[in-house]
PDB file of C-alpha atoms in Angstrom:
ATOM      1  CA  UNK A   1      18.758 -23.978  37.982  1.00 69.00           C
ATOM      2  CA  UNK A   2      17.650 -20.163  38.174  1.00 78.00           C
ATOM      3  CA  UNK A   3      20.361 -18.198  38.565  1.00 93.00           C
ATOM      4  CA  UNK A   4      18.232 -14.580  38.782  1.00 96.00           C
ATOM      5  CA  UNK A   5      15.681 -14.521  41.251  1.00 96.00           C
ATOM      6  CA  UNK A   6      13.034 -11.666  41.012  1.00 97.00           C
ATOM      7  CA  UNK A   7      11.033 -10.405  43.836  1.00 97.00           C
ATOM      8  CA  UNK A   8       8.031 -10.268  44.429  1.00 97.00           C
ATOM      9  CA  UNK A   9       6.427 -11.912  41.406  1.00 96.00           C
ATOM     10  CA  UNK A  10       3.664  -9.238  41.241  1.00 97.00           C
ATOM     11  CA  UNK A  11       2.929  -5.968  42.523  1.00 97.00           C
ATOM     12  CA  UNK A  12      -0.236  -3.594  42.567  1.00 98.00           C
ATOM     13  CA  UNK A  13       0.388  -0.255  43.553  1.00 98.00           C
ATOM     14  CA  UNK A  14      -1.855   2.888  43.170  1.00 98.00           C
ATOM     15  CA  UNK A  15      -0.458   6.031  41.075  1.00 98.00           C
ATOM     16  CA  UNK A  16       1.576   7.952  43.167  1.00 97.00           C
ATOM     17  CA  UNK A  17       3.077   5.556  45.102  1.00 98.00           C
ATOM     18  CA  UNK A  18       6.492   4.521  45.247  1.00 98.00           C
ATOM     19  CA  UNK A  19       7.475   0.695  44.723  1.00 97.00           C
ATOM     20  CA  UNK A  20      10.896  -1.281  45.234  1.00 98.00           C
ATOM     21  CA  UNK A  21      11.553  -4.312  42.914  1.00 98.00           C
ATOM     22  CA  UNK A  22      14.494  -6.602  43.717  1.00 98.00           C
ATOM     23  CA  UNK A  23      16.997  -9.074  41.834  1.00 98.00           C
ATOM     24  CA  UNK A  24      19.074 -11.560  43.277  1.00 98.00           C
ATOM     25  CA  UNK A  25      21.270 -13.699  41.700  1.00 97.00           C
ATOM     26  CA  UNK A  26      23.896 -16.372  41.523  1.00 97.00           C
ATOM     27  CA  UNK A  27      25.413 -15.504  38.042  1.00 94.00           C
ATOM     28  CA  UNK A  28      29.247 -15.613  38.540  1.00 93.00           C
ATOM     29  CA  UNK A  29      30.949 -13.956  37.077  1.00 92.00           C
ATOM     30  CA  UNK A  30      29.178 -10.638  37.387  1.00 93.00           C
ATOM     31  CA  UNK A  31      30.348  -8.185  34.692  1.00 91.00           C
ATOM     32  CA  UNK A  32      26.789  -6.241  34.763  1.00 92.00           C
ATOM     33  CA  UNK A  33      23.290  -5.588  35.239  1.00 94.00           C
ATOM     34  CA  UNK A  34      20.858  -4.488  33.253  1.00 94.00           C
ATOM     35  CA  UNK A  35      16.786  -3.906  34.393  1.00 96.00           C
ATOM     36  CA  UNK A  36      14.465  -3.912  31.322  1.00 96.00           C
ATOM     37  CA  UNK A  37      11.008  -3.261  30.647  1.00 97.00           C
ATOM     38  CA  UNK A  38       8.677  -4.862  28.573  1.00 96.00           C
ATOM     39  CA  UNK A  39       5.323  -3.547  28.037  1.00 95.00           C
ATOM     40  CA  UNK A  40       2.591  -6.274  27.496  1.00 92.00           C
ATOM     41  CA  UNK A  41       2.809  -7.558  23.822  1.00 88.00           C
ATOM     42  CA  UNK A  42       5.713  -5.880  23.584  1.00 91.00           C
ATOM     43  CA  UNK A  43       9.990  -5.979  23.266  1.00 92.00           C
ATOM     44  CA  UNK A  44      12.275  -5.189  26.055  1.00 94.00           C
ATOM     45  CA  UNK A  45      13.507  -1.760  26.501  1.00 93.00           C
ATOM     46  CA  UNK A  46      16.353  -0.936  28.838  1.00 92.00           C
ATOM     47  CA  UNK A  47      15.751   0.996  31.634  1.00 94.00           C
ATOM     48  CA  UNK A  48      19.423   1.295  32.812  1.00 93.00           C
ATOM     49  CA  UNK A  49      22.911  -0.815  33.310  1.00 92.00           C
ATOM     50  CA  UNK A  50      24.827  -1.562  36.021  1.00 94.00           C
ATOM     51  CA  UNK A  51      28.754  -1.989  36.165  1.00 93.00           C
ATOM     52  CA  UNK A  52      30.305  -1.291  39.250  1.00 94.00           C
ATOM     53  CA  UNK A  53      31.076  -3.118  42.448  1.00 95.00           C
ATOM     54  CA  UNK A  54      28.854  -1.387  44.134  1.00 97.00           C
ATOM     55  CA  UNK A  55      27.113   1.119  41.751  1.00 96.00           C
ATOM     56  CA  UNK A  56      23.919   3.438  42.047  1.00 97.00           C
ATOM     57  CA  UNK A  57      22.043   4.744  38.387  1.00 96.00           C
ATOM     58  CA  UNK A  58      19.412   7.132  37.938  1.00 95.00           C
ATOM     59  CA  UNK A  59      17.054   7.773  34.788  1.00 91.00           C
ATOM     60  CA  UNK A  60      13.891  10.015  35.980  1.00 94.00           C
ATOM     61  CA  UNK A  61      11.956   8.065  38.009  1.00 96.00           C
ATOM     62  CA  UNK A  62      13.618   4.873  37.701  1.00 97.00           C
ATOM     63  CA  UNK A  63      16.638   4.311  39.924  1.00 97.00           C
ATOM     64  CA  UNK A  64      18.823   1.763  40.900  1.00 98.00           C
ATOM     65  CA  UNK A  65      21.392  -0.127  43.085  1.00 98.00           C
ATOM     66  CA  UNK A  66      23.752  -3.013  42.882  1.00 98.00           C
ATOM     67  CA  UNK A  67      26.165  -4.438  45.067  1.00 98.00           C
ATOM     68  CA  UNK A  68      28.301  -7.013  43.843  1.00 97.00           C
ATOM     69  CA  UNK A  69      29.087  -8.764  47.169  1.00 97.00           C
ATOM     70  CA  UNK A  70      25.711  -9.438  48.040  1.00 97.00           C
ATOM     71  CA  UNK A  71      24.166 -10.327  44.611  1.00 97.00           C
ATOM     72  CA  UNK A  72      21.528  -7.937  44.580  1.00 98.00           C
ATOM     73  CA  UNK A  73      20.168  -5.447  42.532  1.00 98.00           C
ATOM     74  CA  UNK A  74      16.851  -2.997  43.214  1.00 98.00           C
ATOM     75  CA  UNK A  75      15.254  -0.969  40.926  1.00 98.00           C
ATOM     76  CA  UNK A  76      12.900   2.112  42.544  1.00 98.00           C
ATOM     77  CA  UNK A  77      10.144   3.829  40.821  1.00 98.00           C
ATOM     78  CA  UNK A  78       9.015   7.276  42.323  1.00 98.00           C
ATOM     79  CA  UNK A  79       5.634   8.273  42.127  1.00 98.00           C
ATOM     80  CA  UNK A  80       4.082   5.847  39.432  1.00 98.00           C
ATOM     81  CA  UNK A  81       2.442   6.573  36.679  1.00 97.00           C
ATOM     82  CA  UNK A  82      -0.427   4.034  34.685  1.00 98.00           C
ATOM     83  CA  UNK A  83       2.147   3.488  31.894  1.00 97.00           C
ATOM     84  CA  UNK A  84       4.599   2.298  34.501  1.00 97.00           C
ATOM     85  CA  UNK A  85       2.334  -1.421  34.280  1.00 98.00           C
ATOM     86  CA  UNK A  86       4.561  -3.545  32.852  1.00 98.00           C
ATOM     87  CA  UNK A  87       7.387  -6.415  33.376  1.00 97.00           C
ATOM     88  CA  UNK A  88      10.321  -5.663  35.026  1.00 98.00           C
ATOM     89  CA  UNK A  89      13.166  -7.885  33.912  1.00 97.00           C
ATOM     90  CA  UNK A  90      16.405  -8.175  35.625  1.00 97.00           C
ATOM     91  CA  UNK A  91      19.217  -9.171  33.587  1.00 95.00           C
ATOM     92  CA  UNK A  92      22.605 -10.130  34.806  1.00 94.00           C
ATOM     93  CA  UNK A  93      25.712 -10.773  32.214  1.00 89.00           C
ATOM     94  CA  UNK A  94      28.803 -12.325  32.966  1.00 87.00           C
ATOM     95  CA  UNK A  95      30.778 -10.680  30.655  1.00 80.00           C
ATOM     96  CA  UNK A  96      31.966  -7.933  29.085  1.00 72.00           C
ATOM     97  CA  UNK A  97      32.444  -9.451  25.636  1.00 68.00           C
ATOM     98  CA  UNK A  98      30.563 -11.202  22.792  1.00 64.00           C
ATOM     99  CA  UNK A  99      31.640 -14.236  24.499  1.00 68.00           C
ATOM    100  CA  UNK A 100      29.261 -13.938  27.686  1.00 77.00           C
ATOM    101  CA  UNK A 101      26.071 -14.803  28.406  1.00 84.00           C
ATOM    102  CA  UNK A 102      22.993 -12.685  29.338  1.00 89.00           C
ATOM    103  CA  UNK A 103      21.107 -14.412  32.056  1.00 92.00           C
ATOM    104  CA  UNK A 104      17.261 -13.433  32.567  1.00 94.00           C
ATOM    105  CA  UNK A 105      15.397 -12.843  35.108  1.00 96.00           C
ATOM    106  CA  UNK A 106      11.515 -14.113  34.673  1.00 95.00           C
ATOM    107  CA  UNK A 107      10.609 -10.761  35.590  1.00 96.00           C
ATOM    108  CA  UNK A 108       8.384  -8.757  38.135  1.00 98.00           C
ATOM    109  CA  UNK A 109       4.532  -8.067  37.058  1.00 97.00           C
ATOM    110  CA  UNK A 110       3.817  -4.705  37.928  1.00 98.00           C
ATOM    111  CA  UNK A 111       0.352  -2.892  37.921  1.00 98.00           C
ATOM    112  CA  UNK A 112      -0.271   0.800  38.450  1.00 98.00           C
ATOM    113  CA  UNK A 113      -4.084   0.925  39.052  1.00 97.00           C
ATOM    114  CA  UNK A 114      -5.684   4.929  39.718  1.00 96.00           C
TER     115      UNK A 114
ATOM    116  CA  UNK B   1      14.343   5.338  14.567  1.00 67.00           C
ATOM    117  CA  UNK B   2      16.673   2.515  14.836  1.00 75.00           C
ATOM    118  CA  UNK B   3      15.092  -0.645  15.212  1.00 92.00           C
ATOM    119  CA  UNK B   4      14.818  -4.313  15.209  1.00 95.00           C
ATOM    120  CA  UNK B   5      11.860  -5.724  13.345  1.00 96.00           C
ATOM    121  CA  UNK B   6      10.474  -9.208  13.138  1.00 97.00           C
ATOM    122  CA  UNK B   7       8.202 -10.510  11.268  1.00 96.00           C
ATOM    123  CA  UNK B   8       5.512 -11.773  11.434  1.00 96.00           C
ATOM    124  CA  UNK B   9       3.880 -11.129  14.609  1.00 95.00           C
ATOM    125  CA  UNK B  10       1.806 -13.940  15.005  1.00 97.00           C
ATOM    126  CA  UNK B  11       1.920 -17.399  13.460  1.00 97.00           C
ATOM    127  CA  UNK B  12      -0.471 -20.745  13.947  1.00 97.00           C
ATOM    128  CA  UNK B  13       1.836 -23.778  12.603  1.00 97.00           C
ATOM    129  CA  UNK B  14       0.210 -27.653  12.646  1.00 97.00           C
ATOM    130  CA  UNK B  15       2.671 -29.943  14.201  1.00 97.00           C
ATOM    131  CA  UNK B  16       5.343 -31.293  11.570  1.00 97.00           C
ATOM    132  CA  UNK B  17       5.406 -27.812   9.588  1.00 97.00           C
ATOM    133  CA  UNK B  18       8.311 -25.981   8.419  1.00 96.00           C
ATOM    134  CA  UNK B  19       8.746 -22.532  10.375  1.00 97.00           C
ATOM    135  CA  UNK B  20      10.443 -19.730   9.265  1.00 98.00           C
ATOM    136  CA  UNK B  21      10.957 -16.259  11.665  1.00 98.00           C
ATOM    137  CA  UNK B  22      12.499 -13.732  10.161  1.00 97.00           C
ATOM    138  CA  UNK B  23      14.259 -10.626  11.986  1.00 98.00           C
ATOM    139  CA  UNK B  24      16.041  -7.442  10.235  1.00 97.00           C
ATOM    140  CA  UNK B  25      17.740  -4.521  12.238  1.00 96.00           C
ATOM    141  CA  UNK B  26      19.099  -1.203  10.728  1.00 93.00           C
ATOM    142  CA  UNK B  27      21.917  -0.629  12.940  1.00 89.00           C
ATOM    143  CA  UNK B  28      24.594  -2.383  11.373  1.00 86.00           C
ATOM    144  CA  UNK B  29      24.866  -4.841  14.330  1.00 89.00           C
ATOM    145  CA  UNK B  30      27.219  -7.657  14.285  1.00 89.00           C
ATOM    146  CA  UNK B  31      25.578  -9.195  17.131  1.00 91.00           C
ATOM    147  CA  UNK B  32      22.280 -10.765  16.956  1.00 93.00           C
ATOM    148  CA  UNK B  33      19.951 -12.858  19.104  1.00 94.00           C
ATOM    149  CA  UNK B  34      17.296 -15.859  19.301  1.00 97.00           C
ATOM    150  CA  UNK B  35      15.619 -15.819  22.406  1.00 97.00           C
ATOM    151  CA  UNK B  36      12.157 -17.626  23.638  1.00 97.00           C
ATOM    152  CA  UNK B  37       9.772 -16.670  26.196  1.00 96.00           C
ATOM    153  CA  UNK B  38       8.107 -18.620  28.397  1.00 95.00           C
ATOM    154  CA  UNK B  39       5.309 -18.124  31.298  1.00 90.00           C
ATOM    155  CA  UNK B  40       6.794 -17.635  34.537  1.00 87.00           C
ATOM    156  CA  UNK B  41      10.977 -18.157  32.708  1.00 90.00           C
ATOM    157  CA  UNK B  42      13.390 -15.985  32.071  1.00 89.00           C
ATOM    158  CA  UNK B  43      14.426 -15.352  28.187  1.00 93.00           C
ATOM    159  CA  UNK B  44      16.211 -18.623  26.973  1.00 95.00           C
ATOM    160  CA  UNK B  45      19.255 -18.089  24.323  1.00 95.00           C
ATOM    161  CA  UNK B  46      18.464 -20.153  21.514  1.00 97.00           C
ATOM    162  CA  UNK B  47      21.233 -19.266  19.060  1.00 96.00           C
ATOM    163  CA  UNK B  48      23.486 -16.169  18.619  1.00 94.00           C
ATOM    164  CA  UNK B  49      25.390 -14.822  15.706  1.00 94.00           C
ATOM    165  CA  UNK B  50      28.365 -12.931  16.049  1.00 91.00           C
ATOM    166  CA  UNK B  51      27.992 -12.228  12.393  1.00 91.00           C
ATOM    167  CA  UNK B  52      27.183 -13.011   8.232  1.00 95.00           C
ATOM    168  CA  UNK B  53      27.848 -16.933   8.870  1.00 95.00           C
ATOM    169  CA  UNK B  54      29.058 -17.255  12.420  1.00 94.00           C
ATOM    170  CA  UNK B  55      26.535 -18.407  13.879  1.00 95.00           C
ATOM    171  CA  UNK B  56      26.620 -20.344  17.659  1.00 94.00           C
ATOM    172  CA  UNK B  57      24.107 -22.581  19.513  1.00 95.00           C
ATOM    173  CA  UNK B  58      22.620 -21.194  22.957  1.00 94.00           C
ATOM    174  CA  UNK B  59      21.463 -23.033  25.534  1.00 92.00           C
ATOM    175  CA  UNK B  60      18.296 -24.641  24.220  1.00 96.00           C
ATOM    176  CA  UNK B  61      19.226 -24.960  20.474  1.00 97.00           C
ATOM    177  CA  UNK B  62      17.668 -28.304  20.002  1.00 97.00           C
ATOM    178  CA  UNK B  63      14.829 -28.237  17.459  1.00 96.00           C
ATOM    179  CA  UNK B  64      16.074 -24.783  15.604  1.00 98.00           C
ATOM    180  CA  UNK B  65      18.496 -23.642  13.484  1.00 97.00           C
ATOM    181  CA  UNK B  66      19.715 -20.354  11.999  1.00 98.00           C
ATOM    182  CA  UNK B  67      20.476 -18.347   8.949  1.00 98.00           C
ATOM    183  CA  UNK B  68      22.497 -14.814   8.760  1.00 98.00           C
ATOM    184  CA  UNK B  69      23.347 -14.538   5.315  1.00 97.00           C
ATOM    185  CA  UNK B  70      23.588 -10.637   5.208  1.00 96.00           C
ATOM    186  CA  UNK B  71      24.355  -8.385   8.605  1.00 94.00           C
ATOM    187  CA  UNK B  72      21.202  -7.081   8.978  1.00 96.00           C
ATOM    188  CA  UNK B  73      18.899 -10.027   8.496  1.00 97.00           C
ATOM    189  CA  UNK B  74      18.444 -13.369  10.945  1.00 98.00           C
ATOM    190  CA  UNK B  75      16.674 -16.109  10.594  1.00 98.00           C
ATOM    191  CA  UNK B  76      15.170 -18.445  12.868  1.00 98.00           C
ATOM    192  CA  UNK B  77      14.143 -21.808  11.325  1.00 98.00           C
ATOM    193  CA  UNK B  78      11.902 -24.964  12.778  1.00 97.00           C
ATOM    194  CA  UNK B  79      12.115 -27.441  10.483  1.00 91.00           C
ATOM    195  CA  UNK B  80       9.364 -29.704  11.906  1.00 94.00           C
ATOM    196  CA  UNK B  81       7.569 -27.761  14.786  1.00 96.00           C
ATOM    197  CA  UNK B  82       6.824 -29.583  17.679  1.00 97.00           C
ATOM    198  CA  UNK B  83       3.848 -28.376  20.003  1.00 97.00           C
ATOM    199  CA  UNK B  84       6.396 -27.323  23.187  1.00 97.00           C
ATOM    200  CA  UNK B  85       7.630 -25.167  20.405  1.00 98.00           C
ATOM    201  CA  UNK B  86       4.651 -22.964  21.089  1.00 98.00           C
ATOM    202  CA  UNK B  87       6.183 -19.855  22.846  1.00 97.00           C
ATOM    203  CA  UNK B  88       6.931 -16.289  21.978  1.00 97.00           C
ATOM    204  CA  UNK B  89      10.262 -15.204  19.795  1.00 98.00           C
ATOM    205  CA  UNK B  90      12.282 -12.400  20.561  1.00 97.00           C
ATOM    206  CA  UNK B  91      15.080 -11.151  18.351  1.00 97.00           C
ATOM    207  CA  UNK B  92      17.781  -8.987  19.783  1.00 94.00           C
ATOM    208  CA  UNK B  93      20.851  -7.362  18.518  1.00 92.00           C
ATOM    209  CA  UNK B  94      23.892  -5.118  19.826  1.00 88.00           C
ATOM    210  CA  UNK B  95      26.945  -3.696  19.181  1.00 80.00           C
ATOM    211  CA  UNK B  96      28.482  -6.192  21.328  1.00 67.00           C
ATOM    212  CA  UNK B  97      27.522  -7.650  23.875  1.00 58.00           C
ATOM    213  CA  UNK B  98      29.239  -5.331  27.032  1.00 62.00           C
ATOM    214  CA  UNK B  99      28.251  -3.408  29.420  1.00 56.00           C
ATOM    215  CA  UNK B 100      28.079  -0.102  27.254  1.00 63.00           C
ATOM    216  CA  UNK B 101      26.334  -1.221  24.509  1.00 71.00           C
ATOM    217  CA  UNK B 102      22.626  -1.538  24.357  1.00 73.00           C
ATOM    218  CA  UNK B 103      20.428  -4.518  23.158  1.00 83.00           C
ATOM    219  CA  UNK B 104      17.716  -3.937  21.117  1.00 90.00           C
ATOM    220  CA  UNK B 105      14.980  -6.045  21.011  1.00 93.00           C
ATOM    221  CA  UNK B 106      12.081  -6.598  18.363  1.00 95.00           C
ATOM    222  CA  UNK B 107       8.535  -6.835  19.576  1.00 95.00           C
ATOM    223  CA  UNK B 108       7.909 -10.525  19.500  1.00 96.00           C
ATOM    224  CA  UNK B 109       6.761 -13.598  17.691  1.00 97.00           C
ATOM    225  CA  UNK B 110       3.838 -15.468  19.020  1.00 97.00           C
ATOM    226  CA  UNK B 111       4.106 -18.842  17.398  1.00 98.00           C
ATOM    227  CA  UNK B 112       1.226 -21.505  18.329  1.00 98.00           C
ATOM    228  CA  UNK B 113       1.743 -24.762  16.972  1.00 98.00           C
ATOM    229  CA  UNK B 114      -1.185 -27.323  17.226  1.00 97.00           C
TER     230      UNK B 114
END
């Protein structure tokens, strides 16, 4: 069963605008959050992690929220750019330790067109 | 640049061949990952090692094993690939696996097995 729901599945914005990608999940217990990014072809690269009950992170244009109670995460991206196409992966671990799990998202397909 | 590297990048296997992915890091990581990718599914934990010959199953180890014989280097073996075996390979490592401490991930094997 899917414990980390992405929303939507795709996305086309034009550059410039602003887009909201969200993450809910079921993954108890919730020790963090982390959103990747993985260019096409490509690895995953973080993008930033989450810890807190309810916690807010910021790295240039990416931003993001979670809130434990609710089981949700967003991820905002001001004023795309082209090389923001990519997936968006949500990640959610349930532990702080080498003894937890990472549980993945199957990701958001964004595409900046001009 | 620290980095995880896998090799090779893309691989065509007949059905009943031996496999063999290979994955190096530089970062002295005691923590390192087997994941596959799927269309449409999140990552799926194949095996993790905790490190040099510790080596536990994930959640779809069945048809793979493993080899970490030095810190840096892990293997990821298919000793008679099967065509649902087609999929694309992604080695991770980390510190440990927390909050605070970032994954790494290589850039992918695409393995097609006919």
């Amino acid at each position: 069963k899917t414990q980390v729901e992405q929303s939507p599945q795709s996305l086309v914005v034009r550059q410039g605008e602003n887009c909201v990608l969200q993450c809910n999940y079921s993954v108890t217990p919730d020790n963090h959050l982390r959103w990747f990014k993985q260019d096409t072809g490509k690895g995953l690269v973080s993008l930033t992690v989450l810890v807190d009950q309810k916690d807010k992170t910021s790295n240039g244009r990416y931003s993001a929220t979670l809130d434990k109670d609710a089981k949700h995460s967003t991820l905002h991206i001001t004023a795309t750019l082209l090389d923001d196409t990519a997936t968006y992966i949500c990640v959610v671990g349930d532990r702080g330790s080498a003894l937890g799990r990472l549980h993945f998202g199957a990701g958001t397909q964004l595409i900046v067109i001009p | 640049d620290m980095k995880v590297t896998q090799m090779p990048r893309y691989l065509i296997k007949r059905m009943g061949e031996n496999v063999l992915l290979e994955c190096g890091q530089d970062m002295s990581h005691e923590t390192m990952y087997w994941y596959r990718q799927d269309p449409g599914l999140g990552l799926q934990l194949i095996y993790i090692s905790y490190d040099v010959d510790s080596n536990s199953e994930g959640d779809i180890p069945k048809g793979y094993r493993v080899s970490r014989k030095k810190r840096e280097h892990f293997s990821l073996i298919l000793d008679s690939a099967k065509t649902n075996q087609t999929s694309v390979y992604f080695c991770a490592s980390s510190l440990a696996q927390n909050a605070n401490s970032d994954y790494t991930f290589g850039s992918g094997t695409r393995l097609l097995v006919i």
